GROMACS .gro file of C-alpha atoms in nm:
model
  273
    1UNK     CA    1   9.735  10.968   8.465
    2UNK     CA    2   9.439  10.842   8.316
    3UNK     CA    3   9.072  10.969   8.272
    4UNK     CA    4   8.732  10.767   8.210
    5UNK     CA    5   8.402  10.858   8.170
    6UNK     CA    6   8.086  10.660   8.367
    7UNK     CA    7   7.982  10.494   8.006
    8UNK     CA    8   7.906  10.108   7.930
    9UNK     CA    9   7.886   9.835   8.169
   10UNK     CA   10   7.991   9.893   8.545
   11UNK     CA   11   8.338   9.806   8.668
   12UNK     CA   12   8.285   9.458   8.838
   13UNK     CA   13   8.277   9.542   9.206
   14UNK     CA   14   8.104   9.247   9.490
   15UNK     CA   15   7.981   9.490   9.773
   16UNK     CA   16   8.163   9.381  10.100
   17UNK     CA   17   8.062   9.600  10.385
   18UNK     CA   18   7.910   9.929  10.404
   19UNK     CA   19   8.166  10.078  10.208
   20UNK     CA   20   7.938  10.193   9.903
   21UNK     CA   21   7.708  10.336  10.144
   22UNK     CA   22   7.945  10.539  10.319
   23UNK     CA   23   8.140  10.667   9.947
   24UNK     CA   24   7.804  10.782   9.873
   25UNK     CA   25   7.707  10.971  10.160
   26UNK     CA   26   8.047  11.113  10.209
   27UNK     CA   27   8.031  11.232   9.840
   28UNK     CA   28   7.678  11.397   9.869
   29UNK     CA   29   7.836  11.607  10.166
   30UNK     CA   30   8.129  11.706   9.937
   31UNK     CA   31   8.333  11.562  10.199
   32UNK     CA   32   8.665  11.432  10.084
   33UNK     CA   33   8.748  11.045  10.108
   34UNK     CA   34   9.053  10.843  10.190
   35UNK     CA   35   9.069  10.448  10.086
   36UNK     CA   36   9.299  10.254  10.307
   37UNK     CA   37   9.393   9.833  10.216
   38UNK     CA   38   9.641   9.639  10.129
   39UNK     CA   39   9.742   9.627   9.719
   40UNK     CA   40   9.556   9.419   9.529
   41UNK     CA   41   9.215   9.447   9.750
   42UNK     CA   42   9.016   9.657   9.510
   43UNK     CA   43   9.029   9.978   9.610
   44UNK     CA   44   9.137  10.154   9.301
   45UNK     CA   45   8.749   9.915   9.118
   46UNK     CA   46   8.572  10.042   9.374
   47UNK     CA   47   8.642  10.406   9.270
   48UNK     CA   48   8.571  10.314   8.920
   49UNK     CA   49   8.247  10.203   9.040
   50UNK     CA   50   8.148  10.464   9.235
   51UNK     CA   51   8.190  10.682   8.976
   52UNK     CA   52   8.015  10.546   8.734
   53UNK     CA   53   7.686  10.497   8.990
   54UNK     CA   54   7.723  10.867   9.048
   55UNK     CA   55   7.760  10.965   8.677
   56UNK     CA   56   8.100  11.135   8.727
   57UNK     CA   57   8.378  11.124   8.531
   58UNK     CA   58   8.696  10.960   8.681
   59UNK     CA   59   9.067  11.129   8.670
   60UNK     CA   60   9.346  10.876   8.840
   61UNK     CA   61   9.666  11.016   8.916
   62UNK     CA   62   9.970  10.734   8.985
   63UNK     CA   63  10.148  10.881   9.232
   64UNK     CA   64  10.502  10.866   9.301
   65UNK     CA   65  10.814  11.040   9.441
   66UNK     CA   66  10.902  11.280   9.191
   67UNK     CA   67  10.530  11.390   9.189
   68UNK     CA   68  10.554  11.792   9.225
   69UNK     CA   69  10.272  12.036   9.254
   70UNK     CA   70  10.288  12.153   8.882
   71UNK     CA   71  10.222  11.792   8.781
   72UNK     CA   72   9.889  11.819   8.986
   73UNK     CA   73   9.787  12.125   8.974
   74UNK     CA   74   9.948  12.290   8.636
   75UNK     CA   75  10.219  12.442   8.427
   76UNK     CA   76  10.313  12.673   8.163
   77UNK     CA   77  10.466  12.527   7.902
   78UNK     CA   78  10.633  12.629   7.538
   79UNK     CA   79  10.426  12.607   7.250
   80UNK     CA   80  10.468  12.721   6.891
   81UNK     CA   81  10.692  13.008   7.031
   82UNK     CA   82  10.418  13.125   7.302
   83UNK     CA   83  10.373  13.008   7.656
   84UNK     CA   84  10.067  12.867   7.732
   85UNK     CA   85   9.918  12.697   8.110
   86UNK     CA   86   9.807  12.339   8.099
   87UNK     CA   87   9.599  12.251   8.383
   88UNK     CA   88   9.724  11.978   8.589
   89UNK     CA   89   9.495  11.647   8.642
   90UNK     CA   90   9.374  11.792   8.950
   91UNK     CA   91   9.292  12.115   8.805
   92UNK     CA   92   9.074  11.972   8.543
   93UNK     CA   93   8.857  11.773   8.774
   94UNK     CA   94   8.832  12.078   9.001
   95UNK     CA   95   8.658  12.310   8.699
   96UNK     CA   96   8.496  11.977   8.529
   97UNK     CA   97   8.368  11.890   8.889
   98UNK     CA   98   8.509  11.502   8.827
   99UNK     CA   99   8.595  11.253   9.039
  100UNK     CA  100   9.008  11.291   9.129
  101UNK     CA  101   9.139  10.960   9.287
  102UNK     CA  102   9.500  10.968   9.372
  103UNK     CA  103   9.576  10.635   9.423
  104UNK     CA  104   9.912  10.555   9.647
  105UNK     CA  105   9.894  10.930   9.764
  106UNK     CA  106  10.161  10.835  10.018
  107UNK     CA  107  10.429  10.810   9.775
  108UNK     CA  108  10.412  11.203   9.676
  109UNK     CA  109  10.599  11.410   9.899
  110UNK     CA  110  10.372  11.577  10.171
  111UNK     CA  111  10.518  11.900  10.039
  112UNK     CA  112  10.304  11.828   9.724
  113UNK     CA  113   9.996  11.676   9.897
  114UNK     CA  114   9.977  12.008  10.088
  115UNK     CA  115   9.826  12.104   9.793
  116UNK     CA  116   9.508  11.908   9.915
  117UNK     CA  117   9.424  12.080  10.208
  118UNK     CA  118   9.167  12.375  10.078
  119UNK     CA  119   9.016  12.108   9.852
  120UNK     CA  120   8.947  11.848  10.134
  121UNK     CA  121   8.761  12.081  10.363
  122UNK     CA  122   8.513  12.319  10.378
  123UNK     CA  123   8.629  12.571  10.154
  124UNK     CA  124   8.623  12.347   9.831
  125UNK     CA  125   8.864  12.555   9.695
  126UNK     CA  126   9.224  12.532   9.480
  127UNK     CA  127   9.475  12.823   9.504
  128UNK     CA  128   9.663  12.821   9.137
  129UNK     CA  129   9.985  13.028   9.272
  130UNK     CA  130  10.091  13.087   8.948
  131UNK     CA  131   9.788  13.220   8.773
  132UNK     CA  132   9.709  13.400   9.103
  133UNK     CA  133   9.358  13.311   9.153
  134UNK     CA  134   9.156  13.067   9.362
  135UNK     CA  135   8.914  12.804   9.192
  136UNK     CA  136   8.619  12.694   9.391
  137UNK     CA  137   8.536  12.317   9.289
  138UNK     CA  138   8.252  12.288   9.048
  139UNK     CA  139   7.929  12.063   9.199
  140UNK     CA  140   8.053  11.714   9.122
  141UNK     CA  141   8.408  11.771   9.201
  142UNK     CA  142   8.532  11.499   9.470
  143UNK     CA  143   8.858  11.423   9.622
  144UNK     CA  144   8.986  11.064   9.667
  145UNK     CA  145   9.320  10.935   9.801
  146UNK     CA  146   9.405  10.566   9.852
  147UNK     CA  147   9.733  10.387  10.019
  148UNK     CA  148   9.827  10.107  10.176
  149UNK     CA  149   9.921  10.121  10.562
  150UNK     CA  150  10.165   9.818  10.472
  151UNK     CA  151  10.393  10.036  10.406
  152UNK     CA  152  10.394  10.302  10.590
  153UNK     CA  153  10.674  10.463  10.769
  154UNK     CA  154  10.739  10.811  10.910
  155UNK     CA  155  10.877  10.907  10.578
  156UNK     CA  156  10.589  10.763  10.395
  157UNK     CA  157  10.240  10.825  10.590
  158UNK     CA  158   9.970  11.099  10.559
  159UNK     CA  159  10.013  11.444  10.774
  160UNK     CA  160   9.784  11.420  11.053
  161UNK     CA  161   9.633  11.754  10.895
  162UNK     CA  162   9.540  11.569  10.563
  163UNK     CA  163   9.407  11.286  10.742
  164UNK     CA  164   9.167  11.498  10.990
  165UNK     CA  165   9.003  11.614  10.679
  166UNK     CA  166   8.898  11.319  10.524
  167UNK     CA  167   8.647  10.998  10.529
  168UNK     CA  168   8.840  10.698  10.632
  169UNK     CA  169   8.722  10.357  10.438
  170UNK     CA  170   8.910  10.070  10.539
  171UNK     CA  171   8.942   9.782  10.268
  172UNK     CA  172   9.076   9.411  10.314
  173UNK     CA  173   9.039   9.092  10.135
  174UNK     CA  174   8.725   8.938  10.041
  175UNK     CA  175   8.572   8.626  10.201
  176UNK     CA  176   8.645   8.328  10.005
  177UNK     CA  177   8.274   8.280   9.862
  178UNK     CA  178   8.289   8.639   9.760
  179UNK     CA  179   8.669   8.670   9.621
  180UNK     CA  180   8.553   8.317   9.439
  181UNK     CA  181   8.293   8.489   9.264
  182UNK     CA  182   8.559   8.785   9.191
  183UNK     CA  183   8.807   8.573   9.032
  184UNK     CA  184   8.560   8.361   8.834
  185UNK     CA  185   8.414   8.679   8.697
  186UNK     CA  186   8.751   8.871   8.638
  187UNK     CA  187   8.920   8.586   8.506
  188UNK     CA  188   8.671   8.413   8.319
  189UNK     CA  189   8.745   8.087   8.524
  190UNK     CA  190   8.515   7.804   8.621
  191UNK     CA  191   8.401   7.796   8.974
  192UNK     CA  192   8.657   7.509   8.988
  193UNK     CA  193   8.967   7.693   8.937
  194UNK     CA  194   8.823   7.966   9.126
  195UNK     CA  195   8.794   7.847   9.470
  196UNK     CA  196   9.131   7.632   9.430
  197UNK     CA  197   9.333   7.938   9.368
  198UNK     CA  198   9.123   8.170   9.638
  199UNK     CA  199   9.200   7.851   9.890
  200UNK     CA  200   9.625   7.933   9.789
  201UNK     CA  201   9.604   8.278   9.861
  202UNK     CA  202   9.434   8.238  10.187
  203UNK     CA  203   9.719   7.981  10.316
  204UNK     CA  204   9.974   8.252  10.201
  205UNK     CA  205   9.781   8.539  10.375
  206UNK     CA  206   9.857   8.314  10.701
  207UNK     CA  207  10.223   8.241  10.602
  208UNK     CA  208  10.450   8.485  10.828
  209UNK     CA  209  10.793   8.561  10.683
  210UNK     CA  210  11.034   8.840  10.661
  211UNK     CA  211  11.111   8.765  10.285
  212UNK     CA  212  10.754   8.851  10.197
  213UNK     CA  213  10.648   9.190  10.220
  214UNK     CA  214  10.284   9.168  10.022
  215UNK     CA  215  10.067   8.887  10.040
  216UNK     CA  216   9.841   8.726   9.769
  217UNK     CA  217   9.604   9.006   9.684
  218UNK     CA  218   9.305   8.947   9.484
  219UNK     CA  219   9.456   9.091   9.222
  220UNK     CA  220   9.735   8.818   9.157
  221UNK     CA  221   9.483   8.546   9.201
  222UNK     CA  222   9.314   8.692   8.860
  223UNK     CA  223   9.598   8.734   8.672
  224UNK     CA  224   9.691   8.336   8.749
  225UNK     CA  225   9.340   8.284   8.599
  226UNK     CA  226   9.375   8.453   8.345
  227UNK     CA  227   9.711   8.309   8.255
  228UNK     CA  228   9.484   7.965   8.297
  229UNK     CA  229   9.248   8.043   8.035
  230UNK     CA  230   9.517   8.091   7.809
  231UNK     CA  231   9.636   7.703   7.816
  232UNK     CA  232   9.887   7.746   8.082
  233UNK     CA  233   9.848   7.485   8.403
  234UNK     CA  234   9.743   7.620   8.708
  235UNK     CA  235  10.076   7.560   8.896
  236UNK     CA  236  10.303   7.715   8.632
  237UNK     CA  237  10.034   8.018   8.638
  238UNK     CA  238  10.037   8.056   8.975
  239UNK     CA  239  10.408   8.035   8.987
  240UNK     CA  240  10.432   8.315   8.770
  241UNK     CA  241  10.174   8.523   8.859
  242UNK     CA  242  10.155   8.464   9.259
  243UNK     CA  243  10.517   8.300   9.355
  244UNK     CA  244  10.716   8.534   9.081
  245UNK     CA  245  10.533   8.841   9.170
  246UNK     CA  246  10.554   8.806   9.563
  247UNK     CA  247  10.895   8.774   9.619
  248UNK     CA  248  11.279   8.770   9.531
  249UNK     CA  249  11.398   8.554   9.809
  250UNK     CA  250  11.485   8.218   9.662
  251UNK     CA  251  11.409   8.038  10.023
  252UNK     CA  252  11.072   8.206  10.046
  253UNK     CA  253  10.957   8.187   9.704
  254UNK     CA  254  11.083   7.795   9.725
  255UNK     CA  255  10.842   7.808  10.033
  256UNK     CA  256  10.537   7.951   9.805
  257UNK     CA  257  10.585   7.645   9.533
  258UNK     CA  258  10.557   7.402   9.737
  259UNK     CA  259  10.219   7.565   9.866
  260UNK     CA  260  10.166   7.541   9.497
  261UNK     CA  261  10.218   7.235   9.500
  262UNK     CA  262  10.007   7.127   9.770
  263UNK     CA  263   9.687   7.349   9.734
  264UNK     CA  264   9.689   7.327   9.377
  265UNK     CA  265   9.619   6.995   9.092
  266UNK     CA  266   9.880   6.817   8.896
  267UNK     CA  267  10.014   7.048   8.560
  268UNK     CA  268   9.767   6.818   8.365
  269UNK     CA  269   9.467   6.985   8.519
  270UNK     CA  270   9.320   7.329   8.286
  271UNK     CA  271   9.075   7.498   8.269
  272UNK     CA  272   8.752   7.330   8.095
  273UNK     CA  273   8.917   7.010   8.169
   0.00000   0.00000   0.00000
């Protein structure tokens, strides 16, 4: 879990659609929102910079399979010889009225997101079983899931209940001027390196294979940059950062070097050069 505070500069987030215009909105109306894109695409920025344009403070929950209720909502726990409650991430934001983005919600069990339901409607509210009372979400409080439909399955989706209660943004990658400007920025790359790398992740975005389950997300594209501006060559950082990252398949990821290869210059070419 982590927890930031709308101070400093803005998170770095290039405007693609209407999708700040629609967070916005939806927030104003207290209505809760649900970000849907593929990893890598931005979704979890975005949040960071919608909260800080609203003034709110953030709390992220990583969620996973062995997420349970307590974790989100709260426990009692054993201190000094007393038992005490500890609000749970979601807890907090509720009485702090923050921002709660659960990013990946698919990956909790749906007997845990269940949890969500009074919260993502009308009502506002957050029944604490265990303390046996009801908390009604202070103004500010806002509700935010992300996942990506990638993967879903009928083990790993949202309940058609949690769904019908929420704002639905769709996310996907960038055009290449913007995701240029993106990976310049993020990476601290010229405008060179930029649109070389952006032009590799586009031809694996149209590569169709069963050994690769993700495709080059924004995301990866930085880190090779980064991993540029540190001396490395652009073909041994993108082998590393997209190639390594992508896939275990020897015969695919032998696929995704040669691409390399091709879209990319000769080891001798760095960054500044």
């Amino acid at each position: 879990m982590t927890s930031s505070a709308p101070r400093g500069t803005r998170p770095y987030y290039v405007s693609v659609d209407d999708e700040e215009q629609v967070f916005k909105a939806a927030y104003r109306q207290n209505m809760s929102i649900v970000l849907k894109g593929p990893t890598g695409c931005g979704k979890t920025r975005f949040v960071e910079a919608m909260a800080y344009d609203l003034g709110r403070p953030l709390i992220t929950v990583s969620c996973h399979d062995d997420l349970t209720t307590a974790d989100l909502v709260g426990r009692y726990l054993l201190r000094g010889g007393e038992t005490e409650w500890a609000d749970g991430p979601l807890t907090r934001a509720v009485r702090e009225g923050a921002i709660c983005y659960l990013d990946e919600v698919v990956e909790a069990r749906q007997d845990t997101t269940v949890v969500l339901h009074p919260l993502a409607d009308y009502r506002r509210q957050l029944p604490i079983e265990r303390l046996g009372e009801t908390l009604d979400a202070a103004p500010g409080f806002g509700l935010v899931v992300s996942y990506n439909p990638g993967y879903q399955s009928v083990l790993k989706d949202l309940k058609d209940s949690t769904r019908q209660r929420m704002v639905a943004i769709e996310f996907g990658f960038p055009s290449p001027d913007v995701e240029e400007k993106i990976v310049a920025s993020e990476a601290g790359v010229n405008t060179d390196i930029a649109s070389a790398l952006v032009r590799l992740g586009q031809a694996i975005r149209r590569v169709e294979t069963a050994g690769l389950r993700e495709v080059a997300s924004t995301r990866v594209l930085i880190a090779s940059g980064r991993l540029i501006v540190e001396g490395l060559s652009m073909r041994t950082a993108a082998r590393v950062a997209i190639a390594g990252p992508l896939t275990d398949d020897a015969l695919v990821a032998g696929g995704l070097i040669e691409m390399i290869d091709a879209y990319l210059p000769d080891d001798n070419v760095r960054q500044g050069d």
